[in-house]
Structures are given as C-alpha cells and as structure tokens.
Short mmCIF file of C-alpha atoms in Angstrom, two decimals:
data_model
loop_
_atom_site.label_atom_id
_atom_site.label_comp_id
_atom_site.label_asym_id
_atom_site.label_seq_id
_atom_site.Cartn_x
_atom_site.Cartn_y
_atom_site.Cartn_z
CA UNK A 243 25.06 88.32 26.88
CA UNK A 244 22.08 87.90 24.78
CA UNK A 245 18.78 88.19 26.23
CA UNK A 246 15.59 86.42 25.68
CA UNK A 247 13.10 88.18 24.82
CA UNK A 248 9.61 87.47 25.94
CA UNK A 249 6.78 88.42 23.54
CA UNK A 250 3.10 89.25 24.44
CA UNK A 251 4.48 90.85 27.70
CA UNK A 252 2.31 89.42 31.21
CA UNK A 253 -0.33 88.03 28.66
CA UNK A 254 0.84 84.55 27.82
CA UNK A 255 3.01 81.97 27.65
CA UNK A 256 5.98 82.52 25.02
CA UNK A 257 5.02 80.39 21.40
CA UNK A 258 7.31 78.23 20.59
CA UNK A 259 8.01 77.30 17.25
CA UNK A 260 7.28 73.32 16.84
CA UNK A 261 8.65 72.87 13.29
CA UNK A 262 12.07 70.69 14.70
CA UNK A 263 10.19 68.82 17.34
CA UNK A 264 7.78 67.51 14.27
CA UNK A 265 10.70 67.21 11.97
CA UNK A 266 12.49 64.94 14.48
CA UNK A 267 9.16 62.64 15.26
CA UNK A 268 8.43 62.07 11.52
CA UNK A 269 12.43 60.78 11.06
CA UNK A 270 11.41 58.60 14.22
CA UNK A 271 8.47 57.71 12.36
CA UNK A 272 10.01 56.78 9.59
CA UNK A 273 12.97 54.83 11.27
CA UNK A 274 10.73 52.59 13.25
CA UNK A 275 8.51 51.82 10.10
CA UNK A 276 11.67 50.66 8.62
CA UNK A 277 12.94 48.60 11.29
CA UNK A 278 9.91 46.77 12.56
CA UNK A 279 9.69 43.46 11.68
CA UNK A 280 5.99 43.12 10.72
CA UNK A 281 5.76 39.48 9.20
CA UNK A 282 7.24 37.03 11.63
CA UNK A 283 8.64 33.89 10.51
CA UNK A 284 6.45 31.27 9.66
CA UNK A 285 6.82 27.59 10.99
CA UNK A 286 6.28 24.57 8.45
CA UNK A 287 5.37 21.25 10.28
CA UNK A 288 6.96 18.23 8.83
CA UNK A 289 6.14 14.74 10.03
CA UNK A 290 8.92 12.24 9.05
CA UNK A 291 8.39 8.59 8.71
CA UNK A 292 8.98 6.55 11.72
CA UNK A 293 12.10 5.09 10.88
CA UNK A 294 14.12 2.21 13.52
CA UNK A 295 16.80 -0.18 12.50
CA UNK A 296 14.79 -3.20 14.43
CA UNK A 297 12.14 -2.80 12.27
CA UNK A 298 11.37 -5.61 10.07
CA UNK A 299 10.87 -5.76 6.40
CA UNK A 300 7.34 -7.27 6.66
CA UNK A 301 6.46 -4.18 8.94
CA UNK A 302 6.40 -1.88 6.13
CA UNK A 303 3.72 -0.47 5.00
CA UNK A 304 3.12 -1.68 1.68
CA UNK A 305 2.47 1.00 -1.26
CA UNK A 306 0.61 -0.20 -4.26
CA UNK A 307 2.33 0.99 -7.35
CA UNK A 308 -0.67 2.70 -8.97
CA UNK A 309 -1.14 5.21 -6.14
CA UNK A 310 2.19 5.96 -6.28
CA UNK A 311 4.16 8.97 -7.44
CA UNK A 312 7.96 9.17 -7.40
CA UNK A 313 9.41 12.25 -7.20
CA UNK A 314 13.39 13.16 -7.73
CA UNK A 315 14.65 16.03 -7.17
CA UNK A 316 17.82 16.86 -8.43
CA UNK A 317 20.65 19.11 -9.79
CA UNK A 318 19.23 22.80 -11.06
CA UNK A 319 16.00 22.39 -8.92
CA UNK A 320 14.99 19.87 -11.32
CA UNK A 321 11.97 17.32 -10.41
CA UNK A 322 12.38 13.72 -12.13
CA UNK A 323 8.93 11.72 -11.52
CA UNK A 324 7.63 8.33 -12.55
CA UNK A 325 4.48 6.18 -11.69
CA UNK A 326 5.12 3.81 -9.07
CA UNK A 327 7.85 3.36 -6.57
CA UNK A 328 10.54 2.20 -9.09
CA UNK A 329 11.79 -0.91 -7.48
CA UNK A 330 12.08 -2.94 -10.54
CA UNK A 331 15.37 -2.01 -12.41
CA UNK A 332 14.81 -4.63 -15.30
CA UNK A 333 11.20 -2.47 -16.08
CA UNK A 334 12.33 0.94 -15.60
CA UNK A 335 9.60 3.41 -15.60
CA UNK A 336 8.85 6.32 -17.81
CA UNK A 337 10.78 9.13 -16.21
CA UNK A 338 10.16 12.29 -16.87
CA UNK A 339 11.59 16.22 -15.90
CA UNK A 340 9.31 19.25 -14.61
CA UNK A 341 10.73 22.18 -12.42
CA UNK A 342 8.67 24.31 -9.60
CA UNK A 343 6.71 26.58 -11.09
CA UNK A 344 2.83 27.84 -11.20
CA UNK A 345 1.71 26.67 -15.01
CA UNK A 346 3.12 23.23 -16.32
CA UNK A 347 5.30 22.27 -14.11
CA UNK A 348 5.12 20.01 -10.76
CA UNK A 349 2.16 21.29 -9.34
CA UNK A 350 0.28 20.09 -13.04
CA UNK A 351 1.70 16.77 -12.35
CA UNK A 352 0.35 16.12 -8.47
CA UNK A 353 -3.25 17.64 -9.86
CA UNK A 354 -3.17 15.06 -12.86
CA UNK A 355 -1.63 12.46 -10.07
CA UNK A 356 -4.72 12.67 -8.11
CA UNK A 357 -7.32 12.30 -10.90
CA UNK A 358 -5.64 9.28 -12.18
CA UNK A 359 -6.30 8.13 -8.74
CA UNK A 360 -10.01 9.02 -8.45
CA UNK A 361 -10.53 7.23 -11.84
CA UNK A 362 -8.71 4.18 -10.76
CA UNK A 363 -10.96 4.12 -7.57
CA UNK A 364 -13.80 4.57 -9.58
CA UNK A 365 -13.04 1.86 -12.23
CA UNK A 366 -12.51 -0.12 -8.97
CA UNK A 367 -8.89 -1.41 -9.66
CA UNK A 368 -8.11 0.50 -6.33
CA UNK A 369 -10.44 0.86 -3.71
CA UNK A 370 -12.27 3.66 -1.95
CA UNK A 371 -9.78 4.17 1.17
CA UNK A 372 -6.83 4.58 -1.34
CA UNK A 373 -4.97 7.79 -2.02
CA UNK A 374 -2.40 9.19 -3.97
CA UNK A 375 1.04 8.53 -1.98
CA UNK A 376 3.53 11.13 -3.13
CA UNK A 377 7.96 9.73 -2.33
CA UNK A 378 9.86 12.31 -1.89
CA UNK A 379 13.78 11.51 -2.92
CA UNK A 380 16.19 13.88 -2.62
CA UNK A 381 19.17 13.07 -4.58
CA UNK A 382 22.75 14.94 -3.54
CA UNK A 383 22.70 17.33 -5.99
CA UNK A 384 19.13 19.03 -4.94
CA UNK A 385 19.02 21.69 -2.07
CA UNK A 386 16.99 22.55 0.97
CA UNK A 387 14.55 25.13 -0.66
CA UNK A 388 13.94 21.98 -3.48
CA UNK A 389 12.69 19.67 -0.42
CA UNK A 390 10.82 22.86 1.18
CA UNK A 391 9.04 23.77 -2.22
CA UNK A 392 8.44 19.90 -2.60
CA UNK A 393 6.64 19.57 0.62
CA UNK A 394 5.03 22.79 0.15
CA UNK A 395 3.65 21.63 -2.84
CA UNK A 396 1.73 18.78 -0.92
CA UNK A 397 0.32 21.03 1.28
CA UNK A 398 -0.67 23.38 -1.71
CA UNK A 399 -2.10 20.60 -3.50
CA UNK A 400 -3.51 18.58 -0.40
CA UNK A 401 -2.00 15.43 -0.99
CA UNK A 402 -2.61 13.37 2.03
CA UNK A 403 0.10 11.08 1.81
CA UNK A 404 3.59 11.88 1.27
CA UNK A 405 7.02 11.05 2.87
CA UNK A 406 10.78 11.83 2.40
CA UNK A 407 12.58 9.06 1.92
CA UNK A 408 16.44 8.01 0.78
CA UNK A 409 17.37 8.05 -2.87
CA UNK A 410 18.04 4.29 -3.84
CA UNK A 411 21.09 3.05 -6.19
CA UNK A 412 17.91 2.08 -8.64
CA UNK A 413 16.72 5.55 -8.95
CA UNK A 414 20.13 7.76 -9.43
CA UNK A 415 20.61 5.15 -12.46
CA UNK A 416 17.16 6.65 -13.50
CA UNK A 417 18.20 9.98 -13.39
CA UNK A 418 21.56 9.29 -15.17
CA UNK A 419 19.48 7.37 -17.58
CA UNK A 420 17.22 10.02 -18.48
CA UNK A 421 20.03 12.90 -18.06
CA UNK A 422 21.78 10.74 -20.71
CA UNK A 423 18.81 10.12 -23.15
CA UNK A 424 18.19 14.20 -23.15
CA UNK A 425 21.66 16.03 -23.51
CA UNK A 426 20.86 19.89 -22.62
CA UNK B 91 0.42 72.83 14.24
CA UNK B 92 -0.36 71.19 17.21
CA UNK B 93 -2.70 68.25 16.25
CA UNK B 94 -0.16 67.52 13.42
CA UNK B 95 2.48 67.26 16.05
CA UNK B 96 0.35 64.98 18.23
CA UNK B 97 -0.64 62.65 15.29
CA UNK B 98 3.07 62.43 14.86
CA UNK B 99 3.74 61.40 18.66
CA UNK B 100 1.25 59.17 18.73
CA UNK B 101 2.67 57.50 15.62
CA UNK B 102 5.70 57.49 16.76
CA UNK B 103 4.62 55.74 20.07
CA UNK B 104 2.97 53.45 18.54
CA UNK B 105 5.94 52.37 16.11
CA UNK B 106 8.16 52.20 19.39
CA UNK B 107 6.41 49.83 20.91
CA UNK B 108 5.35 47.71 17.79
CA UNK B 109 8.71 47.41 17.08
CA UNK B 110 10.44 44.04 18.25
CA UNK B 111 14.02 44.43 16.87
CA UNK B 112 15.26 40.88 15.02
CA UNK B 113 17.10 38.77 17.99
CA UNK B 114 20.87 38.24 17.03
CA UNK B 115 21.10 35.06 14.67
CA UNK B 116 24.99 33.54 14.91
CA UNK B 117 24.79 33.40 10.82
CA UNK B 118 22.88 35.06 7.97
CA UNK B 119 20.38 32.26 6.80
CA UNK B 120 17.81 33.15 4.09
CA UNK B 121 15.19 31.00 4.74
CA UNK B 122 12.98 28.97 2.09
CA UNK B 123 9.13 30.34 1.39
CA UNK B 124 6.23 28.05 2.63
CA UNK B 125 2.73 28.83 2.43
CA UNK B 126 2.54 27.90 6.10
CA UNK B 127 0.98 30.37 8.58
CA UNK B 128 1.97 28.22 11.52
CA UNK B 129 3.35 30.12 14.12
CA UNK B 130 6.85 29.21 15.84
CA UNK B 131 6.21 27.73 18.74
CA UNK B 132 7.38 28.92 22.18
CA UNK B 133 10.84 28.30 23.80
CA UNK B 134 11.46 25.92 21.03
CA UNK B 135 15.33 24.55 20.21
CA UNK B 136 17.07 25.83 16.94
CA UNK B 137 19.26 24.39 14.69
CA UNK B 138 20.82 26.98 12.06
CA UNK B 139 22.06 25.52 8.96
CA UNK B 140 23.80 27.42 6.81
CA UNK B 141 24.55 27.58 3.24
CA UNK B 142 27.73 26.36 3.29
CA UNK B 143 26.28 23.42 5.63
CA UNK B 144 27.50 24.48 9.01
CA UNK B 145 25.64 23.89 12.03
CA UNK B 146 24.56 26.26 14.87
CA UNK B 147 22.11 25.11 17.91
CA UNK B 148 20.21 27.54 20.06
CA UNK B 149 18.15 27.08 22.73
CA UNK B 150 14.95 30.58 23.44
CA UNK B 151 14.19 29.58 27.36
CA UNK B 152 17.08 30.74 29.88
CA UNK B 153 16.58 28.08 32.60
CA UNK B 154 16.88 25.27 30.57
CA UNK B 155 19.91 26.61 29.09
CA UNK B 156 21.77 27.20 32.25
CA UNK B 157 20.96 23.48 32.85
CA UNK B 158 22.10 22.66 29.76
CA UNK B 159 25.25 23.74 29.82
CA UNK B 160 25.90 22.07 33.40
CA UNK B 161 25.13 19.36 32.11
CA UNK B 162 27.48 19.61 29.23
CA UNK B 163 29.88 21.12 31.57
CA UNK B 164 30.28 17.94 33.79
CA UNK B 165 29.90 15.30 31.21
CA UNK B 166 32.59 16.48 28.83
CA UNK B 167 34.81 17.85 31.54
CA UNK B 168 34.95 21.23 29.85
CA UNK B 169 35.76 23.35 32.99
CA UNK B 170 33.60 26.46 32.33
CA UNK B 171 33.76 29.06 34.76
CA UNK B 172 30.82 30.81 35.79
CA UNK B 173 31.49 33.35 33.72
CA UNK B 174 31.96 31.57 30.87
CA UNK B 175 28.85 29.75 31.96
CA UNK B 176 26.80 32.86 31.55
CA UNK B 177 28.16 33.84 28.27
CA UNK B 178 26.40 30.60 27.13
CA UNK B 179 23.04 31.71 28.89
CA UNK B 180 22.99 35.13 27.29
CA UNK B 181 24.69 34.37 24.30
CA UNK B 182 22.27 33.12 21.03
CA UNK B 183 23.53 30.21 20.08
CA UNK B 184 27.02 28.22 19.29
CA UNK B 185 28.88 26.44 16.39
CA UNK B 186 31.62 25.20 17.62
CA UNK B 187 32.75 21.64 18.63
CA UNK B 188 32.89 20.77 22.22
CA UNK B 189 36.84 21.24 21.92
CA UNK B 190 36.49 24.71 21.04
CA UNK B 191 33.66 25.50 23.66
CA UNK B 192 35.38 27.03 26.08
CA UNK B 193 37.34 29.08 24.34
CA UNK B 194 34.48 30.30 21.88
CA UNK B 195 32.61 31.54 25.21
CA UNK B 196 35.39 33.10 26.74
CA UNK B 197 35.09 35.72 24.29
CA UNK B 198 33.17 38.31 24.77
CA UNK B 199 29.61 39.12 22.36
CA UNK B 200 31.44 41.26 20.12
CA UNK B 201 34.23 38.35 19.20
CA UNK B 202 31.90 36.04 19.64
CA UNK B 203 29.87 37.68 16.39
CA UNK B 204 33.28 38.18 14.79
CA UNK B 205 34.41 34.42 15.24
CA UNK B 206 30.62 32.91 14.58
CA UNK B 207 31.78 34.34 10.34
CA UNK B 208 34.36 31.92 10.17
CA UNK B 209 32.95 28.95 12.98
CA UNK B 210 33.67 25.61 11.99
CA UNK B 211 29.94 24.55 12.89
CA UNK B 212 28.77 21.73 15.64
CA UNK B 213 30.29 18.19 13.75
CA UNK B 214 27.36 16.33 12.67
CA UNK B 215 26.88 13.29 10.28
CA UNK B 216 23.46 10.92 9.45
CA UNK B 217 25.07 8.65 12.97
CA UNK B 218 23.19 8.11 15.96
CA UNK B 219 26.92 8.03 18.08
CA UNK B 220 27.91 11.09 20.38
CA UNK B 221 31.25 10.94 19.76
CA UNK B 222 31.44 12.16 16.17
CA UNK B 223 27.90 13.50 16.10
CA UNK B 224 28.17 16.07 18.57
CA UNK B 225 24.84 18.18 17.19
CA UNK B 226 22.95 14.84 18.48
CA UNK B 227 24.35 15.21 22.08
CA UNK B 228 23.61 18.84 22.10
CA UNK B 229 19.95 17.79 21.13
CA UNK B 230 19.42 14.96 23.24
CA UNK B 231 20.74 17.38 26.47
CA UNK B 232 18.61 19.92 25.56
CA UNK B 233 15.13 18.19 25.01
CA UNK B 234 15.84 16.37 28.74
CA UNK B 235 15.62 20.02 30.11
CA UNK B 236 13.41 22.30 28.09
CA UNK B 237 10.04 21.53 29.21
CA UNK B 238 10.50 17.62 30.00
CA UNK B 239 11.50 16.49 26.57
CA UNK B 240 8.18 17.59 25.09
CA UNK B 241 10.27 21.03 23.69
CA UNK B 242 9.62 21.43 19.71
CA UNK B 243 12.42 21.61 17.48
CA UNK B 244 12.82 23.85 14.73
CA UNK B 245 15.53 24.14 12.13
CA UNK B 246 16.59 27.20 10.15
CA UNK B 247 18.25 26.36 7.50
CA UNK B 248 19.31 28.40 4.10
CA UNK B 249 17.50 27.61 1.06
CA UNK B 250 20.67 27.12 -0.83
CA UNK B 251 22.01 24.42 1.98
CA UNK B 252 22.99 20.95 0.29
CA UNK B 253 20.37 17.85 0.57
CA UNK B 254 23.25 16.25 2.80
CA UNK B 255 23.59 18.45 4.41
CA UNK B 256 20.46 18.99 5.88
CA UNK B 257 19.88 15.44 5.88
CA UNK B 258 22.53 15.03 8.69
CA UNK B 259 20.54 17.24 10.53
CA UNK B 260 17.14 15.35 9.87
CA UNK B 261 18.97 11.95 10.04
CA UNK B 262 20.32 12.90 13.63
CA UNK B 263 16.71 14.13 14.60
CA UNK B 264 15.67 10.94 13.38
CA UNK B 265 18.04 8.54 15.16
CA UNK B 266 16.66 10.90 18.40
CA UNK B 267 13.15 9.56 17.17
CA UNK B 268 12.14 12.89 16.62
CA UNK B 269 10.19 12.56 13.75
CA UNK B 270 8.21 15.97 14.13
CA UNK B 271 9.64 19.07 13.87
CA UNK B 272 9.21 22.78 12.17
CA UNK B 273 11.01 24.38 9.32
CA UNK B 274 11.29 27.42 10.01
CA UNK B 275 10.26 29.55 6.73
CA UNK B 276 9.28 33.26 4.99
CA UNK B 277 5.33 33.46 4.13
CA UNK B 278 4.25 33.09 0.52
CA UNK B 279 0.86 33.25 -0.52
CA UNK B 280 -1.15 30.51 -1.20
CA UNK B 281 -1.62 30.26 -5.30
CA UNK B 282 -5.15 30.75 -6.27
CA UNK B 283 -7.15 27.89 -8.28
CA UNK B 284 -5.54 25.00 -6.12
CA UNK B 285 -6.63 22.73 -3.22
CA UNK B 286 -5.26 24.58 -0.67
CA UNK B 287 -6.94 28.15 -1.80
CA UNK B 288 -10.59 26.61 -2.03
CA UNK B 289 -9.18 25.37 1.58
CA UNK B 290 -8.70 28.18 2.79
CA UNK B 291 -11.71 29.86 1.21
CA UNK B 292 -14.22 27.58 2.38
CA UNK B 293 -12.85 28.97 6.10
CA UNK B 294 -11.78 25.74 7.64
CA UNK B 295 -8.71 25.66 9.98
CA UNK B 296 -5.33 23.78 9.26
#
C-alpha cells in the first residue's frame, strides 16, 4: 500500500499541482467557443400584395409604365428586366440580362432605375408623389435565394415600392425570346 | 498559477452560460443571406422548406401546441393517445401528412430524427382547400391558438428550394390572407456606397 506523503510537515496545506485542472478548463474553453451560436438568425419582413379572388379589375392599383421596372428572374440566378410592366405583347420591350452581384449587375440597374425616375419627375412627365415601382416575377426555373437576394436588393437600394407578383404567359415568351436571340 | 487558472474558470463560466445550443431542426436547411437585422419574433409558427421542396411546420410556444394538436386530433379523427399527444408537444416539428401522423409520433425522438431524412413533407399546393392542402389546415389551426391569431409566421426555407415550391407555401399563406410574414435568413453586411449604408450611417432606425 502506497502512502501519501505529506510535504512541509504541520506547516501547510499540501500544493497541489494545477497543471490538469487548467488543461481541462482551456479544452472547455475551447469547446464552448466552438459550439456557441453567436449570430442568431436574422428575420426578413416581407409584405405581400393583398391579393382576393372578389376583387375587381378596376380595383387595381394602376402602375404607370414609366415608373415601372420589370424584373425576371430566371434559370442560373439570372435577372431579365425591361421598362414598364410588359403587358403589350405586339410592342415587346427591350429585355435585357444582369445577375446579383456588387459592380454591374442588378443593383446598377435599380440605382439607374431611380434616377430615370427623379428626372422624369423633374421634367414633370411624372409627378412629385411618384416612385420607382420595382415587379418582382419569379419564373419556375429561379430559386428561393433568387427571390431573397431580389427583395434584399430593394431594401439595399431603398426602393419604396416593390411587389412579387405571378409570371404572365407574355413575359416567359420574353424570356424565351431573348434566351433565343443570345445563344450562350 | 493560480490567477491563470481563475481567468480560465471564469472563461469557461462565462462560455457555459453564453452558450444556447441550436434547437433540433427536423431537416438541414441552409438559409438565404439578407441584410436584415430583424430579430425573430417570439413564439412565432415555422414552416421549413427544404431543398428538395418538402414541407415541415413547427410551432415555439407549448400551450398552443397541446391545443393544437386536440384540435387536429378531433377534427381528423386521428385517435392520438396521450402519449402520442405529448410526443407532438415536445417534439420540433412534423412533415408528414395527416395519414401518417400517428404513426410518425408514435415513434420515439430518435426514429423520429431517423424518419424526418426520408419524410414525405406536409402536402401542399398554391389551393386554398383543406383537403389536398393540408400545410393550410395546419396553419389556419395554429394561428386560432397561438396568441389569438395575431402569432407571426416565419418560413425557413433553403436557398436552393424551387420558386414553386416556395410559392405553394406563400400562395397558401396568401389564400389565409396572411400577407405578412418573416423569412427567416443568415446576416450579410450591408454593401457600402448604397442607400441602405448612408441609412444606416446617418443612425436612423428601420
């Protein structure tokens, strides 16, 4: 039987050596660091439009076509946007393709969107209360992070107006249209 | 020695308690970045989409789940027993049609993670009818009982997730008239030079 042995005789407490005990709390440490979940999800508000089945044609609100912006977005997080709200088929708008991204790419096209506005308002062909509306149409080929970047990019851009709304018959033709006109 | 080894306790405390361990999500879902800093709001109801498009609902407030699945209980003539009752209230959330329900929460946690891989998902389409869309039933019960139908709604759904697909799940919100509700996203920062930064830097709120 091994015995301890007690050093410093009556005069003190026995040292004990701490070197595990602050071994072990650092690997705590260091677990918990990695575990803890500092960021917490964020929440993104969306307000859809009101939509009801009674509702009448005539109710609608009515969207001038120079405040307008169209935006598609389609296969390969693609963006197709026009000028307008498109619902003339026998004058099809000029349709063109941007992406998400910082430099030259959707976010260019909302900034330009809203000085075209402010320079229409002050040449007075729209008037003061008018802002730049932004459509948002999903087509079936686009994903949910396309419509989250989308919306995020109103809020980044602070466009006042915007709302998701159905793809039409009128505007897939646009994309095919404009898919067909520039073969990858 | 010693102050070393108190620094190190005192960490370690702190980390302990800081730590809030991720609650159990039915399905992995990597969420979308927004440059939101909302917060989620309290004892709100989930929906989980996935990537493949398959639907979970959860509810974060224990008494209005218990009434919830009552509710369900009697109207679809399920015949839960009260076990199977409480492996609803303490379980986070389910994908499963209402045929499957009581078989899905006769399982215990463990199978219940195991089965929630391969769960067919709550049947939903861009219908306002209960009989096919059963994710609108589930949301119509459950805003009558969390917090007298003024309960926020907040979807999860995976960045890779169909249009849609997701629109099924707005289009059922919608024929709910909820028109409001949160995506629930990562944090990104705002880019600098645009609207929202000088926003932001001139200090006003959301």
């Amino acid at each position: 039987m091994a015995e301890i042995e007690v050093k410093g005789g009556k005069k003190g407490s026995p040292r004990i050596d701490l070197t595990p005990m602050v071994d072990l709390g650092f690997l705590l440490i260091t677990f918990f660091m990695f575990t803890t979940t500092m960021s917490k999800p964020k929440a993104m508000e969306i307000q859809m439009p009101y939509k009801d089945d009674k509702l009448q044609e005539e109710d609608k609100n009515k969207i001038k076509n120079d405040e307008a912006l169209t935006l598609l977005l389609s296969k390969d997080h693609r963006v197709y946007y026009y000028n307008g709200i498109g619902d003339d088929p026998s004058n099809p708008p000029d349709v063109q393709v941007t992406y998400f991204r910082d430099k030259d790419g959707l976010r260019d096209v909302l900034i330009n969107k809203k000085k075209t506005v402010q320079n229409l308002i002050s040449q007075g062909v729209l008037r003061a209360t008018d802002k730049a509306i932004v459509l948002i149409k999903p087509d079936d080929n686009s994903t949910t992070e396309d419509l989250i970047n989308a919306l995020d990019e109103m809020t980044i851009n602070a466009i006042p107006v915007y709302a998701v709304v159905d793809i039409t018959p009128v505007d897939k033709d646009f994309i095919k249209a404009t898919e067909a006109a520039n073969p990858q | 020695m010693t102050a070393m080894c108190d620094v190190a306790f005192l960490l370690l405390t702190f980390f302990m308690l800081a730590t809030k361990f991720k609650p159990e999500e039915p399905v992995q879902v990597v969420t979308p970045a927004s440059t939101s800093t909302k917060q989620i709001p309290e004892g709100f109801m989930q929906i989980t989409l996935d990537k493949n498009g398959r639907v979970f609902f959860a509810v974060d407030n224990l008494k209005a789940k218990r009434d919830i699945i009552s509710q369900i209980n009697d109207d679809k003539q399920l015949g839960l027993t009260p076990t199977e009752m409480q492996n609803f209230v303490n379980g986070s959330g389910v994908g499963v049609p209402f045929s499957q329900l009581k078989s899905y929460l006769a399982l215990s946690p463990a199978q219940q993670a195991e089965y929630d891989k391969k769960a067919p998902g709550i049947p939903t389409d861009t219908t306002g009818s209960f009989e096919s869309n059963e994710l609108a039933y589930w949301v119509q019960t459950a805003r009558y009982h969390v917090d007298n139908g003024k309960g926020r709604i907040a979807i999860k759904a995976d960045g890779a997730a169909a249009y849609p697909e997701i629109n099924k799940v707005i289009s059922t919100l919608g024929k709910q008239k909820v028109f409001r509700f949160s995506f629930i996203t990562d944090m990104k920062g705002v880019p600098p030079g645009t609207a929202l930064a000088a926003e932001r830097a001139s200090g006003k709120s959301e």
